[in-house]
Structure formats: structure tokens, C-alpha cells
Amino acid sequence: MDLTEEQQQIREMVREFAVKEVEPIAHEIDETRRFPKETVERMAELGLFGIPITEEYEGAGGDNLSYILAVEEISRVCGSTGITLASNFSLGTYPIWAFGTEEQKRKYIPDLASGRRMGCFGLTEANAGSDAGGTQTTAVKKGDRWILNGTKMFITNASYAYTCVVTAVTDKKAKKKHQGISAFIVTKDMKGFTAGKKLDKLGLRGSDTAEIILEDVEVPEENLIGEINGGFKFFMQTLDGGRISIGALGLGLAQGALDKATQYARERIQFGVPIGRHQQVGFKLASMATEIEAARHLVWHAARLKDRGLPYSKEAAMAKLFASEAAYRATKDAIQIYGGNGYSREYPVERYFRDAKLCEIGEGTSEIQRLVISRTLLNE
Amino acid sequence: MKIAVLVKRVADSETRVKVGGDGTAVDPAGVQYVINPYDEIAVEQALQLKAGASAGGEVIIVCLGPKDAAKEVRKALAMTADSAVLLADEMPYRDSYGTAKVLADELKELSPDLIISGRISIDSQVGAVAPMVAQMLEMPLITEVSSLNLEGETLTCERAFEGGKEVVEAKLPALVTVQKGLVEPRLPKLPDIMKAKKKPMTEKPAAEIAPKIKVLSMELPPPRAGGEIVGEGAEAAPALVKKLKDEAGVL
Ligand SMILES: Cc1cc2nc3c(=O)[nH]c(=O)nc-3n(C[C@H](O)[C@H](O)[C@H](O)COP(=O)(O)OP(=O)(O)OC[C@H]3O[C@@H](n4cnc5c(N)ncnc54)[C@H](O)[C@@H]3O)c2cc1C
């Protein structure tokens, strides 16, 4: 799986950064549920937030695969930091970059690509999860403004983001409910916008997940993304890209768990030999490594399709589905290889396991990925 | 001001190296390469001197190595060095003299005000190249520098050694070799990685120079034996002392 020299350089740089600056605090931010602002600042300095954005908009002018490599390498040491990066770009930045007007791009992208400001994406609501078209947030036109009301939940980076791309119903009478939804850019400084309660989570505890409450928020007309009632396809396409990044999150976590388990299997002696020499342990490592390699092929392949401008929706769903489930199995088996130590919070593998579970839920559950894949198969 | 930095590509210290079939060199299969860590410090120091120089400056990377070392050279460019010369080496083995000769000939042409290199390369660990280059160019040489200050044409360096230090001064042009702790090498920023490919990198063949020495054999250190926990707390001390005396023979 050849990488270009630049992709290799980027991967090595991010790996070095991850090992030197992210891994040392990974346990602490998980334990204390602390959002590591200093890491976000460093990622901004290193240019990680705008990898596939052109230089004109203060990005690095790299490709999508390079961005995916960055998410993978960060997640290899810390899932929380991995999802912070992945959400900020794939969900917070990409919809404006891909579907925004030139004016919207000029106004918001440089801040997001340089990391001066963070962004988030508000799709999920209490009654609109897997069924993302079930949005109850409303936008009502009043003069040249839209008045937004509603509550979004489970929004990554909500407490720290300046921009939030939200979906809202603009036509209640639409024949099909997804034909009446639009996407808007709202900002933290708009009156009536509040980031609410932070979610206390099983894993990814050093990442921020919170509610966004919109109370009579007046949004200027020019903040509508694309055409009116056309929001559904934008966020479906946003999720297609986001899924590759969640695949990379799972891939990184799985690889990190394998690295640790391999090391442990070399060092831990039982019955007079390193436990890796007991076939049942060695074969576990072999299965983990094989699944991880397969997941990497799928994730990188989907990223490359996107880079080439080819359709990638099905491949992104497959990559996310497989990498997430591989991550779940690999992190579970890493705990098994560590034995009692694996169950202990003194060792990192239980954190990987808790973090990996999210991959099967966020940006469409595994069930929804199977639904997406089967639909494309049956319609093909 | 023109600063040249000597950069060598070495096997990453994290790689599990093996000795190759002929028993005189490292087997290249599966080896990950990096910039010699001391040379990375040299690059950083050069960049900081350039940034601090009111008249600006230029940092040129000079590397003797296989063509593939282009990747490591490009990393130095991504750290924001200005240009590079890669002296592509096709010789299977090159000794310190041959290395120094090729570098010195190139440096003569570049005529930098200051040359910086790492104190030693972590693979062959000879540490002779920089001193030889200084000799060939008839330049002052200051080795193992732990702090460096440049005022006009005057270079003042601290050389720390066990329990003490020495402060020395020299006039430019000069060659210094740097020690750990001098400066912390930066991570290249992503936009700079992207820009590095557009920076000038001249590749030319390195002259073949017959080595004056020959490696007869190479051996890896024996694998470390497992440790032993004698006991815990003060009660364990006598048993530990006995073992250190009788078995390890270190007391
Ligand atoms: C840490 C975290 C971060 C998140 N970040 C964001 C974010 O930044 N922005 C955002 O908008 N959202 C975000 N989410 C929300 C996430 O995308 C949703 O939780 C997810 O899509 C599932 O929706 P739900 O929780 O409502 O579950 P539900 O939709 O209620 O699903 C419950 C169960 O039913 C199954 N199910 C539902 N429908 C079907 C069906 N048709 N067929 C088969 N099974 C079905 C599901 O697979 C699941 O197992 C985040 C969630 C978490 C936990």
C-alpha cells in the first residue's frame, strides 16, 4: 500500500507528535474528562486541521488520504484526540468547504483550516438519531433572516466550536420529510445559541460531546448552505466523508491496541515462556493484525476514491463498518492478552476498548452502515 | 549569512536491526530510516540562527547518502531549511575519510560562513567526519557544543562535559558539532511538508574514494538477560548485596 513521499512525511510527523505530545496525557484526560486545549493549539500550529484545504484558505493543500493518516496516527495513542480532529474537519469544516458559497468559504474556512476556531456539526436530536431526517429543529423565514429553534444532542466539539452547521426543517409540508430540511451555519456569538450539558461518556472522555440549544436564533439569509430544502443531501454527503474518518479512528485504536498487546505478549512470562508463544495468544495477535491490515486497505481505499473524485459512499460505509468492528474485536482481545492487567485502569488497553465502542455508533451505527451498503447493492 | 548543515540518514533506533549476510553491514530489509538525531539538532540550531540574524540568512542541507536519503533531506527542508544538496552515493561502504573528502569538496564550492553537524551519527558512532572536514577546509572546529552564540563574525560556544564546562570562541567561517540539549528540533508543519517538494534540491553523484579502512565483521550486542526481583523493602537488601557481589561481581 504505497504512500507518496509526502504522505509518508506527514504520517511520520504526526506519529512523532502523537507519541511525544499526545500519548503522555492520554490517560489523564480520560481519567479527569479534560478537553486538552493545549493539544488542540499544537494541532493548529502543526497545520493538522486544514490538511485537504487549499493554501488560499489557509490549509495545507494536502489530500484527503493524508488527513485520514493523521486521524489514524493520533487515534493510535488517544481516541479522544482522534475524534476531536476528525469531527472538527469532517463534520465542522467539510460541509462549508464542499457546499458553501465562495463568500461563506472566505468568511469561515480560514479560521477553521488554521485551527484559530473550531467547528461542529449538529444533526442528531432526541428524536432524530439513525433517522436523521426526523429533525424537529425548525427554521422560519422572517424578513431576510431565518429564526431557528430546537435542541441538538451528542455534538462533538460543541462547547469549543465557533461555527456549527445545523439542520432544520424549512418545509413542514414536504411530501417526504427529508425534502423539507435545510442546512445553516450558526455561530456561537448569535443570540440564543448555547452549548449545553456535556455528556459523561463510556469512552472518548477527553473529547467534548454536548448539546446545542437554539432559542429564537436569528440567522442571516446568507448563512443558508446550498438551496432551500436541499440540506439532506449535503449532510448525507458530509457523513460519507466523516465515515472514512471514523474508520480511521477505529483503525488507529485497533493498531494501538495491537502494538501494546504484542509488546506485552513478548514480555509477560507464564509457564516459563513469553505468553505470545502460547499458540492461543499468538494466534489472537495474528487475527488482530490481519483484520487491521484489511481495515487499513478499506479505509485508505475509500479515502483514495474521494481524492480521485470517484463515488465512495458505499466504500466509506464498508470501511467504517469493518474498521469499527475490527477495532472492537482487537481492543477486546488486547484486554484478554493483558489478563487481569487488561481489566485494570493502570494499563491502557481498557481505554482503547471503551474508546473503540463509539466507532460502531457515531456517524451512523453499524446497523445503519449495513442498511446503506445493502441499499446500494440492491439498487445497483 | 550562509549556514550549511551536514545531515546523515541513519536507521531509526526503534528498528530491530540485523546484521546482513556478509557479516559486515546492517541488513537493510525492513529498516526504517530517520535523520541522525544529532543532525536534527544541528538543523534546528541553523534555523534559529537564521531567524535571529538581522541580515537574514540561508540554511543549506548537505547530505551524502543513497538516493533514497532524499526523503530525510526533504524532511530537513520541511523543517524550513532553504535548499539542499544530496551527494548520491553508490559505494557499498564508505569510510570517514571518503565521506569527509566528498563533503569538504562540496562545501568548498558552497563556501558557507558556518557549518553545523551532529556530534556523532548514532549508527556507525565514529564521530570523525566533522573534524576531518574542518581539517580539510582549514577551519576552526568546536565539538560537542551545548550552547552557541553568534555576534557578527564571532562565535562563542559552551562545551559541557562531565562536571564542568568550557567556553570557547572562534571567528567565522567555522565548523561546530552539536550535543543533545542545545535546542529542541521542531516537528515540521504540514504546510511546510507540502512546500518542501518545491524547494531546490540538487542531486549529484558522489565521487568514489577508495576506503582507507575495511570492516571485517559486525556483531550485535547479546540479548539482554531477564531481570530478577530479589524481594521487597529493606529485608531484601542483604540478598541483593550478596547477588551483586557474588553473581554480578559489581561490588
Ligand atoms: C461520542 C458521540 C459523538 C457524537 N457526535 C455527533 C456529532 O458531532 N454530530 C451529530 O449530529 N451527532 C453526533 N453523535 C450522534 C450519533 O451520530 C448518533 O448517536 C447515532 O447516529 C445513533 O443515533 P441514536 O443515538 O439516536 O440511536 P438510535 O437511532 O436510537 O438507535 C438505537 C439502536 O437502534 C438501531 N436502529 C435504529 N434504526 C434502525 C434501523 N432502521 N434498522 C436497524 N437498526 C436500527 C441502531 O442501530 C441502534 O442500535 C455522536 C454520538 C456520540 C455517542
XYZ file of C-alpha atoms in Angstrom, chain A residues 38-371:
334
model
C -3.127 22.675 24.623
C -3.175 19.720 22.220
C -5.722 21.475 20.032
C -3.427 24.511 19.909
C -0.475 22.346 18.922
C -2.512 20.580 16.230
C -3.457 24.005 14.897
C 0.189 25.109 14.876
C 1.237 21.983 13.015
C -1.482 22.530 10.432
C -3.489 19.385 11.159
C -6.927 20.986 10.999
C -6.834 22.017 7.362
C -4.919 19.242 5.623
C -7.087 18.905 2.491
C -7.941 22.615 2.283
C -6.060 24.656 -0.321
C -3.418 27.171 0.762
C -5.559 30.059 -0.424
C -7.873 29.306 2.509
C -5.008 28.713 4.949
C -4.987 24.950 4.597
C -2.012 22.759 3.806
C -3.066 21.805 0.293
C -2.745 18.111 1.027
C -5.011 15.272 0.056
C -7.767 13.506 1.887
C -5.677 10.379 2.497
C -3.093 12.481 4.344
C -5.831 13.728 6.633
C -7.020 10.151 7.205
C -3.445 9.119 8.044
C -3.301 11.906 10.609
C -6.524 10.730 12.286
C -5.203 7.157 12.316
C -1.873 8.104 13.881
C -3.384 10.313 16.577
C -6.008 7.678 17.414
C -3.288 5.084 17.750
C -2.322 6.778 21.010
C -5.503 8.646 22.009
C -9.045 8.162 20.707
C -10.308 11.349 22.338
C -7.833 13.495 20.450
C -8.511 11.465 17.305
C -12.234 12.202 17.322
C -11.646 15.856 18.150
C -9.559 16.173 14.990
C -11.849 14.003 12.851
C -15.045 15.824 13.825
C -13.520 19.237 13.512
C -12.577 18.604 9.917
C -15.054 16.083 8.525
C -18.130 17.464 10.261
C -17.290 21.018 11.292
C -15.296 22.175 8.272
C -16.059 19.962 5.297
C -19.738 20.875 4.697
C -18.841 24.573 4.438
C -15.812 23.772 2.272
C -17.675 21.441 -0.077
C -21.118 23.012 -0.262
C -20.674 26.605 0.923
C -20.729 29.676 -1.302
C -17.475 31.457 -2.074
C -18.456 34.119 0.441
C -19.137 31.547 3.176
C -15.835 29.843 2.445
C -13.881 33.111 2.641
C -15.603 34.011 5.869
C -15.297 30.737 7.784
C -12.764 28.367 6.231
C -9.500 30.210 7.032
C -10.317 30.207 10.763
C -11.238 26.523 10.677
C -8.357 25.349 8.479
C -5.776 27.184 10.558
C -7.365 25.981 13.785
C -7.917 29.503 15.125
C -11.503 28.467 15.636
C -13.209 25.116 15.944
C -16.318 23.891 14.198
C -19.018 21.303 14.782
C -21.984 19.688 13.105
C -25.447 19.459 14.616
C -27.572 16.774 13.096
C -28.603 14.451 15.907
C -31.575 15.299 18.109
C -33.508 13.451 20.788
C -35.885 12.141 18.148
C -33.569 12.137 15.170
C -30.678 9.732 15.512
C -30.349 6.959 12.976
C -33.366 8.518 11.352
C -31.568 11.775 10.647
C -34.475 13.015 8.556
C -36.593 13.148 11.700
C -35.211 16.576 12.623
C -37.570 18.666 14.716
C -35.493 21.818 14.798
C -37.300 24.457 12.790
C -36.248 27.437 10.720
C -38.896 30.023 9.916
C -38.273 32.877 7.490
C -38.780 36.371 8.901
C -37.760 39.130 6.522
C -34.195 38.461 5.460
C -33.485 36.206 8.456
C -34.232 32.684 9.496
C -35.383 32.077 13.057
C -34.085 28.750 14.382
C -35.455 26.800 17.322
C -34.522 23.340 18.554
C -32.064 21.230 20.527
C -29.249 19.154 19.086
C -27.602 16.439 21.129
C -24.358 14.436 21.170
C -22.496 17.153 19.274
C -18.725 16.664 19.200
C -16.721 19.827 19.998
C -19.951 21.769 20.701
C -18.570 23.559 23.777
C -15.472 24.828 21.941
C -16.767 25.405 18.430
C -17.422 28.824 16.955
C -19.321 27.575 13.924
C -21.953 24.875 13.885
C -23.580 23.559 10.746
C -27.118 22.594 11.755
C -30.054 21.034 10.020
C -33.559 22.380 10.435
C -36.979 21.838 8.912
C -37.823 24.601 6.452
C -40.842 22.968 4.858
C -43.122 21.081 7.215
C -45.475 20.175 4.400
C -42.867 18.484 2.194
C -44.148 15.179 0.795
C -41.105 13.335 2.038
C -39.746 14.745 5.258
C -36.127 14.822 4.042
C -37.228 17.121 1.216
C -38.069 19.837 3.707
C -34.729 20.134 5.501
C -32.092 22.854 5.065
C -28.579 23.371 6.430
C -27.422 26.591 8.103
C -24.213 27.949 9.537
C -24.842 29.246 13.038
C -22.167 30.812 15.202
C -21.580 30.921 18.907
C -21.948 34.699 19.098
C -25.527 34.639 17.756
C -28.102 35.492 20.380
C -29.989 32.425 21.575
C -27.184 29.935 20.793
C -25.989 27.941 23.809
C -23.811 24.900 24.164
C -25.469 22.884 26.894
C -24.669 19.991 29.146
C -21.598 17.897 28.447
C -22.151 14.194 28.074
C -20.492 11.897 30.616
C -19.325 9.066 28.391
C -18.093 5.470 28.492
C -15.070 6.348 26.370
C -13.502 9.219 24.463
C -13.744 11.024 27.766
C -11.156 13.608 26.812
C -13.315 14.703 23.876
C -16.188 17.119 24.119
C -19.743 15.975 23.389
C -22.521 18.386 24.317
C -25.966 19.706 23.493
C -26.620 22.733 21.375
C -29.699 24.732 22.199
C -31.132 27.132 19.669
C -33.660 29.596 21.042
C -35.001 32.069 18.506
C -31.579 32.290 16.926
C -31.658 34.831 14.095
C -29.600 33.537 11.221
C -28.929 35.830 8.252
C -30.105 34.566 4.899
C -26.567 34.279 3.553
C -25.826 31.544 6.122
C -28.032 29.036 4.352
C -25.879 26.308 2.771
C -26.914 25.476 -0.762
C -30.502 25.775 -1.819
C -33.520 25.852 0.422
C -34.905 22.395 1.343
C -31.766 20.836 -0.110
C -29.973 20.185 3.175
C -30.491 16.448 3.380
C -28.150 15.516 0.545
C -25.424 17.791 1.951
C -25.364 16.128 5.279
C -25.582 12.666 3.794
C -22.506 13.518 1.730
C -20.838 15.029 4.771
C -21.408 11.774 6.629
C -19.913 9.791 3.721
C -16.613 11.586 4.256
C -16.975 11.510 8.021
C -17.363 7.752 7.942
C -13.901 7.345 6.455
C -12.548 9.349 9.382
C -14.400 7.198 11.923
C -12.928 4.191 10.107
C -9.503 5.797 10.645
C -10.326 6.358 14.315
C -11.149 2.649 14.699
C -8.113 1.648 12.686
C -5.789 3.740 14.847
C -7.293 2.416 18.066
C -7.028 -1.178 16.831
C -3.410 -0.685 15.772
C -2.557 0.938 19.098
C -4.132 -1.952 20.990
C -2.235 -4.459 18.839
C 1.087 -2.644 19.394
C 0.552 -2.771 23.131
C -0.678 -6.371 23.212
C 2.266 -7.544 21.084
C 4.740 -5.888 23.389
C 3.024 -7.388 26.415
C 2.934 -10.857 24.850
C 6.701 -10.655 24.380
C 7.373 -9.651 27.964
C 4.875 -11.440 30.141
C 6.153 -14.875 31.125
C 3.802 -17.679 32.150
C 4.656 -21.383 32.184
C 8.256 -20.383 31.557
C 7.781 -18.699 28.182
C 6.539 -15.329 26.937
C 2.755 -15.700 26.629
C 2.917 -14.873 22.898
C 4.483 -18.306 22.413
C 1.327 -19.956 23.696
C -0.459 -20.614 20.469
C -3.813 -19.286 21.629
C -2.237 -15.919 22.402
C -0.045 -15.823 19.298
C -2.964 -16.671 17.044
C -5.034 -13.897 18.610
C -2.327 -11.444 17.646
C -2.262 -12.913 14.140
C -6.019 -12.452 13.716
C -5.923 -8.925 15.074
C -3.082 -7.952 12.740
C -4.829 -9.475 9.731
C -8.109 -7.705 10.400
C -6.292 -4.426 10.966
C -4.481 -4.792 7.666
C -7.792 -5.484 5.915
C -9.386 -2.484 7.635
C -6.489 -0.297 6.538
C -6.990 -1.366 2.927
C -10.665 -0.450 3.073
C -10.155 2.869 4.838
C -7.289 4.021 2.628
C -9.109 2.825 -0.464
C -12.214 4.867 0.374
C -10.006 7.900 1.058
C -8.256 7.466 -2.284
C -11.547 7.200 -4.157
C -12.563 10.509 -2.608
C -9.225 12.020 -3.631
C -9.774 10.909 -7.211
C -13.260 12.373 -7.313
C -14.856 8.949 -7.764
C -18.003 7.753 -5.952
C -17.115 6.454 -2.494
C -20.322 6.354 -0.488
C -20.602 2.547 -0.356
C -16.857 2.082 0.186
C -16.893 4.622 3.014
C -19.729 2.733 4.707
C -17.864 -0.562 4.264
C -14.626 0.908 5.586
C -16.364 2.351 8.622
C -18.319 -0.810 9.318
C -15.358 -3.148 9.031
C -12.800 -0.938 10.782
C -15.195 -0.241 13.669
C -15.987 -3.895 14.232
C -12.319 -4.855 13.812
C -11.452 -2.196 16.395
C -13.999 -3.594 18.808
C -12.605 -7.122 18.453
C -8.952 -6.054 18.542
C -9.344 -3.909 21.646
C -11.382 -6.626 23.370
C -8.698 -9.210 22.596
C -5.960 -6.844 23.748
C -7.621 -6.831 27.170
C -7.691 -10.636 27.095
C -3.980 -10.806 26.291
C -3.227 -8.482 29.209
C -5.281 -10.705 31.539
C -6.115 -9.071 34.862
C -3.881 -6.155 33.978
C -6.058 -5.579 30.931
C -9.046 -5.068 33.183
C -7.084 -2.633 35.301
C -7.076 1.085 34.618
C -3.351 1.112 35.324
C -2.875 -0.273 31.808
C -4.055 1.495 28.668
C -5.916 -1.256 26.810
C -9.228 -0.877 28.625
C -9.277 2.753 27.487
C -8.809 1.635 23.869
C -11.739 -0.749 24.289
C -14.037 1.930 25.703
C -12.985 4.401 23.010
C -13.420 1.896 20.184
C -17.039 1.189 21.040
C -18.057 4.613 19.765
C -16.962 3.708 16.244
C -19.897 1.327 15.976
C -22.317 4.118 16.953
C -21.221 7.592 15.783
C -21.893 8.829 12.235
C -24.335 6.008 11.689
C -24.415 2.793 13.685
C -23.127 -0.460 12.223
C -26.745 -1.387 11.546
C -27.157 1.785 9.506
C -23.923 1.077 7.590
C -25.287 -2.341 6.654
C -28.511 -0.675 5.596
